[in-house]
XYZ file of C-alpha atoms in Angstrom:
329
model
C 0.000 0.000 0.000
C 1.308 3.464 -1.101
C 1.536 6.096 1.555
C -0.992 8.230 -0.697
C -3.555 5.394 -0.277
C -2.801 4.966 3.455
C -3.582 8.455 4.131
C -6.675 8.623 2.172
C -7.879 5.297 4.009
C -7.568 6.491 7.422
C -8.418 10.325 6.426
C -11.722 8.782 5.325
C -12.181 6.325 7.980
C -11.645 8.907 10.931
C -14.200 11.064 9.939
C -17.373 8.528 10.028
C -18.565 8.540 13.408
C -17.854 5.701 15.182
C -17.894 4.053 19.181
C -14.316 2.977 18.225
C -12.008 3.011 15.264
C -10.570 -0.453 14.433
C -7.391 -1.295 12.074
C -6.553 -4.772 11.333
C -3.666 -5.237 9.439
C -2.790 -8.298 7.683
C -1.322 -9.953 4.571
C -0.031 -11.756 3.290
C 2.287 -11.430 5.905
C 2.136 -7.426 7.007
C 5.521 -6.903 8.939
C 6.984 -7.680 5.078
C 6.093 -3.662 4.824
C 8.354 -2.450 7.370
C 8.059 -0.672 10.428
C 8.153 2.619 9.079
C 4.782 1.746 7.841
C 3.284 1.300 10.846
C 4.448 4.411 12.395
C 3.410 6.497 9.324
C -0.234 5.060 9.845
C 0.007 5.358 13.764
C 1.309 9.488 13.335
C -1.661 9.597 10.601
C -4.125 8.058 12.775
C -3.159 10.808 15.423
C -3.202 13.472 12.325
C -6.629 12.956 12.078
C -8.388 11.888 14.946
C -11.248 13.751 16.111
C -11.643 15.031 19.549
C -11.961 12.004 22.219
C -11.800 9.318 19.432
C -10.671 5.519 20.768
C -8.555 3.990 18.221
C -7.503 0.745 18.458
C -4.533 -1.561 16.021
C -3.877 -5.152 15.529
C -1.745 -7.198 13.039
C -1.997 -10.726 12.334
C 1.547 -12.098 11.570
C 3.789 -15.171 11.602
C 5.922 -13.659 14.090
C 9.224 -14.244 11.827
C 9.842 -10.413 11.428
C 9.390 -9.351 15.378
C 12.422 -8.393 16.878
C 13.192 -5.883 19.803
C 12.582 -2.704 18.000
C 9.344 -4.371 16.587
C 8.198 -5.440 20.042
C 8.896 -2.066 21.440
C 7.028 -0.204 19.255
C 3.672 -2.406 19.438
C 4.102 -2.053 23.344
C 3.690 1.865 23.010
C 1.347 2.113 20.565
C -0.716 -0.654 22.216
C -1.046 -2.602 19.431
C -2.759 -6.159 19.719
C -0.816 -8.664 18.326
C -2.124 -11.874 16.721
C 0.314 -14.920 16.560
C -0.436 -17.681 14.041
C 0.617 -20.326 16.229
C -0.505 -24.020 15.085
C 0.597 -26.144 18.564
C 3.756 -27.710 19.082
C 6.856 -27.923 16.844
C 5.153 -31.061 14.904
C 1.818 -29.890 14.585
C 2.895 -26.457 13.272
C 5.427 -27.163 11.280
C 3.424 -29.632 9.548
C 1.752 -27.478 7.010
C 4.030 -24.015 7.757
C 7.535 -24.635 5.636
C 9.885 -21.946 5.408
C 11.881 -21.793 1.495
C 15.430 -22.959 2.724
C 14.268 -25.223 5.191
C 14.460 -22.709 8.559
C 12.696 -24.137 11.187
C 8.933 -21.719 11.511
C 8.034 -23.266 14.944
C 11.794 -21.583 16.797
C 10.846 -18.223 14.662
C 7.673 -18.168 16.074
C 8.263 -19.234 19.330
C 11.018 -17.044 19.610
C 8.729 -14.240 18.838
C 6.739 -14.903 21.525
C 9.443 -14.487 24.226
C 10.017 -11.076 22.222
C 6.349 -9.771 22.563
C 6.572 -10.991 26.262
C 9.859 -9.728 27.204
C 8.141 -6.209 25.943
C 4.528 -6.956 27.752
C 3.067 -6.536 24.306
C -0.100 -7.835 24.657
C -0.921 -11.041 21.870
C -2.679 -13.947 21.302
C -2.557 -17.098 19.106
C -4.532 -17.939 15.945
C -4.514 -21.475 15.667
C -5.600 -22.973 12.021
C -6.609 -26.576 12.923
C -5.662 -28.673 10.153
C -5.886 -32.819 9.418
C -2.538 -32.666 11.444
C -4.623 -31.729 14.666
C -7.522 -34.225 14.786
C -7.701 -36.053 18.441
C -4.837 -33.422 18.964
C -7.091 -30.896 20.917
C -6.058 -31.652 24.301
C -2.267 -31.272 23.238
C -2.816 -28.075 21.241
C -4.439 -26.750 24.237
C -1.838 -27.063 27.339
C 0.754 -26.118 24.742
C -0.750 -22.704 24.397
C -1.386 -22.444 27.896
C 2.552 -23.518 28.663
C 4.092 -20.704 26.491
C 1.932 -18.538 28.376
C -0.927 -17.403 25.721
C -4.122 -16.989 27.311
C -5.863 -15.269 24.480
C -6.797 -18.296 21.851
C -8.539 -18.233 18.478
C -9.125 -21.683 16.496
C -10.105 -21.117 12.799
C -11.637 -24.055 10.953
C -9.024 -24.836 7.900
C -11.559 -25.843 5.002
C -10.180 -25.726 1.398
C -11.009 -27.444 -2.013
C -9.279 -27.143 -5.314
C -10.165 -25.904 -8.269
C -12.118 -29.196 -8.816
C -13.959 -29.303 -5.536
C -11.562 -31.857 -3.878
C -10.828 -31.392 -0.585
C -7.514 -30.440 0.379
C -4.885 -32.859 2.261
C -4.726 -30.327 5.175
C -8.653 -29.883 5.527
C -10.858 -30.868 8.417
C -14.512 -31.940 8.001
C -16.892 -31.379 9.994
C -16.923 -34.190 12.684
C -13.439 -33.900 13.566
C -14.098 -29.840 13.862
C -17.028 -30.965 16.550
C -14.440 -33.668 18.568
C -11.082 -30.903 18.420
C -13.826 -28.466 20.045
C -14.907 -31.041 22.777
C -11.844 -31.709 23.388
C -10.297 -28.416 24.444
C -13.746 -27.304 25.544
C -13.469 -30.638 28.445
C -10.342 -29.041 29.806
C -11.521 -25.418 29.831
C -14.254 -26.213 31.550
C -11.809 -27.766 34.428
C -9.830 -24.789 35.289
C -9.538 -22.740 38.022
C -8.555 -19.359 35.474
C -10.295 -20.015 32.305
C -8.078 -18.559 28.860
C -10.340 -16.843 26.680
C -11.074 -18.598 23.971
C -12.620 -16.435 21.417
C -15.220 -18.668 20.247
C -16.625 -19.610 24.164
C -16.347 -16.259 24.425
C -19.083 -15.417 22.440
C -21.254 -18.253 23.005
C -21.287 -16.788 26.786
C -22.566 -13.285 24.901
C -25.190 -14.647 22.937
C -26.551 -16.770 26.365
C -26.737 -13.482 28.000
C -27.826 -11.691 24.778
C -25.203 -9.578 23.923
C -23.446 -9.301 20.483
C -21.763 -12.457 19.511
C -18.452 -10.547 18.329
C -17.600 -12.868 16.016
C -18.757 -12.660 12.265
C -19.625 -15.870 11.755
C -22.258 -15.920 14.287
C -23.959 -12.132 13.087
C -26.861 -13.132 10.605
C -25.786 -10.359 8.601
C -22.053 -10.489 6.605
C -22.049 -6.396 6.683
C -19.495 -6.415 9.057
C -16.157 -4.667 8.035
C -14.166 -3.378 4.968
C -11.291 -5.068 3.865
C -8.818 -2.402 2.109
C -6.424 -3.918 -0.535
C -2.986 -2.733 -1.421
C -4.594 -0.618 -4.371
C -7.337 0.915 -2.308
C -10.010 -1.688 -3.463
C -12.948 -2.372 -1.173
C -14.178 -5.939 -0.606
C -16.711 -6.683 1.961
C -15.270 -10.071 3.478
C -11.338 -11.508 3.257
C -12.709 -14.568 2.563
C -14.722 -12.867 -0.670
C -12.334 -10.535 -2.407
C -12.974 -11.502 -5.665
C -14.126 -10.067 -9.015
C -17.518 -10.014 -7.948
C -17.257 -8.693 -4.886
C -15.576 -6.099 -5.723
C -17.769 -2.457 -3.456
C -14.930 0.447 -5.254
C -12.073 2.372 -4.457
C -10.813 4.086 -1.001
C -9.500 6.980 -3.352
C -12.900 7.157 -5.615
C -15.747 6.203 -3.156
C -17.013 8.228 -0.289
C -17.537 6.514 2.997
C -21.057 6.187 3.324
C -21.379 5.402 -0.809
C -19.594 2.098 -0.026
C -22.053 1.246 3.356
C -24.814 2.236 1.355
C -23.949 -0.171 -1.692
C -26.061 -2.769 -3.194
C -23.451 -4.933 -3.187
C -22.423 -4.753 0.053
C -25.950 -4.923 1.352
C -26.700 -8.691 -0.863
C -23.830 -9.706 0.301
C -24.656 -9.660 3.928
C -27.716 -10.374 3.484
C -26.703 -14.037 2.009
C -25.675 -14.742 5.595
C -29.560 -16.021 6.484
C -29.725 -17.936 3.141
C -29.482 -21.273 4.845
C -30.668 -24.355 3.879
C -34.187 -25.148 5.006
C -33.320 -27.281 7.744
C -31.405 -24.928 9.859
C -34.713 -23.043 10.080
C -35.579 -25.988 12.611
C -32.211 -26.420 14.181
C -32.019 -25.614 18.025
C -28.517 -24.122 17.325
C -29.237 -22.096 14.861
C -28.830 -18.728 17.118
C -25.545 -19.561 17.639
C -24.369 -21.099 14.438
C -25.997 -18.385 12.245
C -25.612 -20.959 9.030
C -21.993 -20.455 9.617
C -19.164 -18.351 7.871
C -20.554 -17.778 3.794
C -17.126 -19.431 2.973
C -18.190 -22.955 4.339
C -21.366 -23.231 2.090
C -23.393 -21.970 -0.824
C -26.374 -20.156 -0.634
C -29.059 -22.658 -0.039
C -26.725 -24.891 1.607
C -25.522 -26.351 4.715
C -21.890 -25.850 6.247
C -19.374 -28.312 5.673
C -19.082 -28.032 9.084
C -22.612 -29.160 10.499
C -21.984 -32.044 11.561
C -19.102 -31.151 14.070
C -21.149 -27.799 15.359
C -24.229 -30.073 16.070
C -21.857 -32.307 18.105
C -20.082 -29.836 20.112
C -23.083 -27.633 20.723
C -25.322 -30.796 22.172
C -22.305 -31.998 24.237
C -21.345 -28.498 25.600
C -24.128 -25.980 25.772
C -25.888 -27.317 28.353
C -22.529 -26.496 30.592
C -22.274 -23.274 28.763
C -25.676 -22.946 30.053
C -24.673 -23.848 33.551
C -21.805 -21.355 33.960
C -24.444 -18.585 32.988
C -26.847 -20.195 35.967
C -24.186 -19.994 38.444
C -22.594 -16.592 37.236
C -20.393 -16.441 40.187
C -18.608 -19.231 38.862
C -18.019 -18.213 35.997
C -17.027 -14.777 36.570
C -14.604 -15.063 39.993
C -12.950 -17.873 37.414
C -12.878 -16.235 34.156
């Protein structure tokens, strides 16, 4: 991204009136741009800024790049910093190769210690593969060991070109069994991690926001901003026809108020028929767009029917007995 565009993206996002301004920045891998980057965007950010206005930045990265200076700089800016983080040395480095054979787990783990030696505050994104089926349990106290107590676990569902699935894919019941699994010891301690997903499960008991996309009924959720200034509505869904306009071209509002944008998030509650009748429905939501077709159900059914009927009902219980759950969490 060009510093013109990066000015005209924040110019234009500061001055919509908001609770609290949010930048995510990702890749690729984002720390390839440098740190000047980020402190041109942070002095913009402060260029702009209205009176009173709560901004808040994280970056998604494989942690290769973070060194001291790095660190440092996301400890005084406050900057949240997400870890892609797959488990231990085998499970991570089972689908994460580095060209010239460096080991990705030891960079990784070694920016950990960085971000902690700086109290920058992080947590891990964990893709759950193939490689981590019946592996919950172990992915689990590994996190907790290095000292994360922040976790996110994505889904990792891909198909060729064809529609064949992928070797590092995971269907749907083995989705429901790793969730069980690290749900079981969760449950069991005496200071709960937050894990992003239980997180919002708790919300949507006590009828708050979920906080999660996946779980809205509505896909209008954020922009995504590419390189060029094009606006997509999903990073799942930046394709062709997807495509809202331009940073540089479009005003603000024109690209909430699209068509486009508005189809597109309304496609969330185009479920198949049966979900209609589903008890879990108002916490599934159909699931993310990217694991079905309109019409359809998720790939992923099957595994959020299982862990929803063997957990809820405790989810349910920690809500009875608030206490509990609180003093713990």
């Amino acid at each position: 991204m060009s510093p013109d565009i990066l000015t005209v993206l924040i110019e234009k996002y500061l001055k919509t009136q908001q609770n609290q301004y949010i930048f995510s920045w990702q890749g690729g891998e984002p720390l390839l741009m440098g740190l000047d980057f980020y402190k041109s965007a942070t002095n913009l950010q402060k260029l702009f800024a209205g009176p009173g206005s709560v901004i808040g930045n994280g970056i998604q990265t494989n942690g290769y790049l973070i060194d001291d200076e790095a660190a440092e700089f996301f400890s005084e800016k406050k900057f949240l910093v997400g870890i892609s983080l797959d488990g231990p040395e085998e499970l991570h480095n089972r689908f994460r190769h580095i060209p010239g054979g460096d080991n990705a787990f030891s960079k990784v783990l070694s920016a950990v210690r960085i971000l902690q030696k700086h109290n920058v505050e992080f947590n891990t994104l964990t893709v759950v593969t193939s490689a981590h089926v019946k592996k919950g349990k172990t992915v689990y106290n590994f996190l907790k060991d290095i000292g994360s107590y922040y976790h996110q676990y994505i889904p990792c569902v891909e198909y060729d070109r064809n529609g064949k699935k992928l070797p590092w894919t995971i269907d749907g019941k083995q989705w429901g069994i790793f969730l069980c699994e690290i749900f079981q010891l969760w449950l069991n301690e005496k200071q709960r991690p937050s894990i992003r997903l239980f997180d919002s499960i708790i919300s949507v008991l006590l009828g708050l926001p979920p906080g999660i996309c996946q779980m809205e009924k509505n896909c209008c959720q954020y922009f995504v901003i590419e390189h060029n200034g094009d606006v997509y509505p999903c990073d799942f869904f930046v394709k062709d026809y997807t495509l809202l306009g331009n940073i540089t071209k479009d005003d603000w509002q024109t690209l909430l108020d699209s068509e486009k944008y508005k189809r597109f998030g309304a496609q969330k509650t185009l479920w198949h028929s049966d979900c209609n009748r589903c008890e879990y429905l108002r916490f599934c939501a159909g699931d993310c767009q990217k694991h079905r077709l309109p019409g359809t159900k998720s790939v992923l059914c099957e595994g959020w029917k299982l862990f929803y009927k063997e957990c809820l009902p405790e989810f349910k219980r920690l809500i009875k007995n608030s206490s509990d759950f609180f003093n713990q969490a």
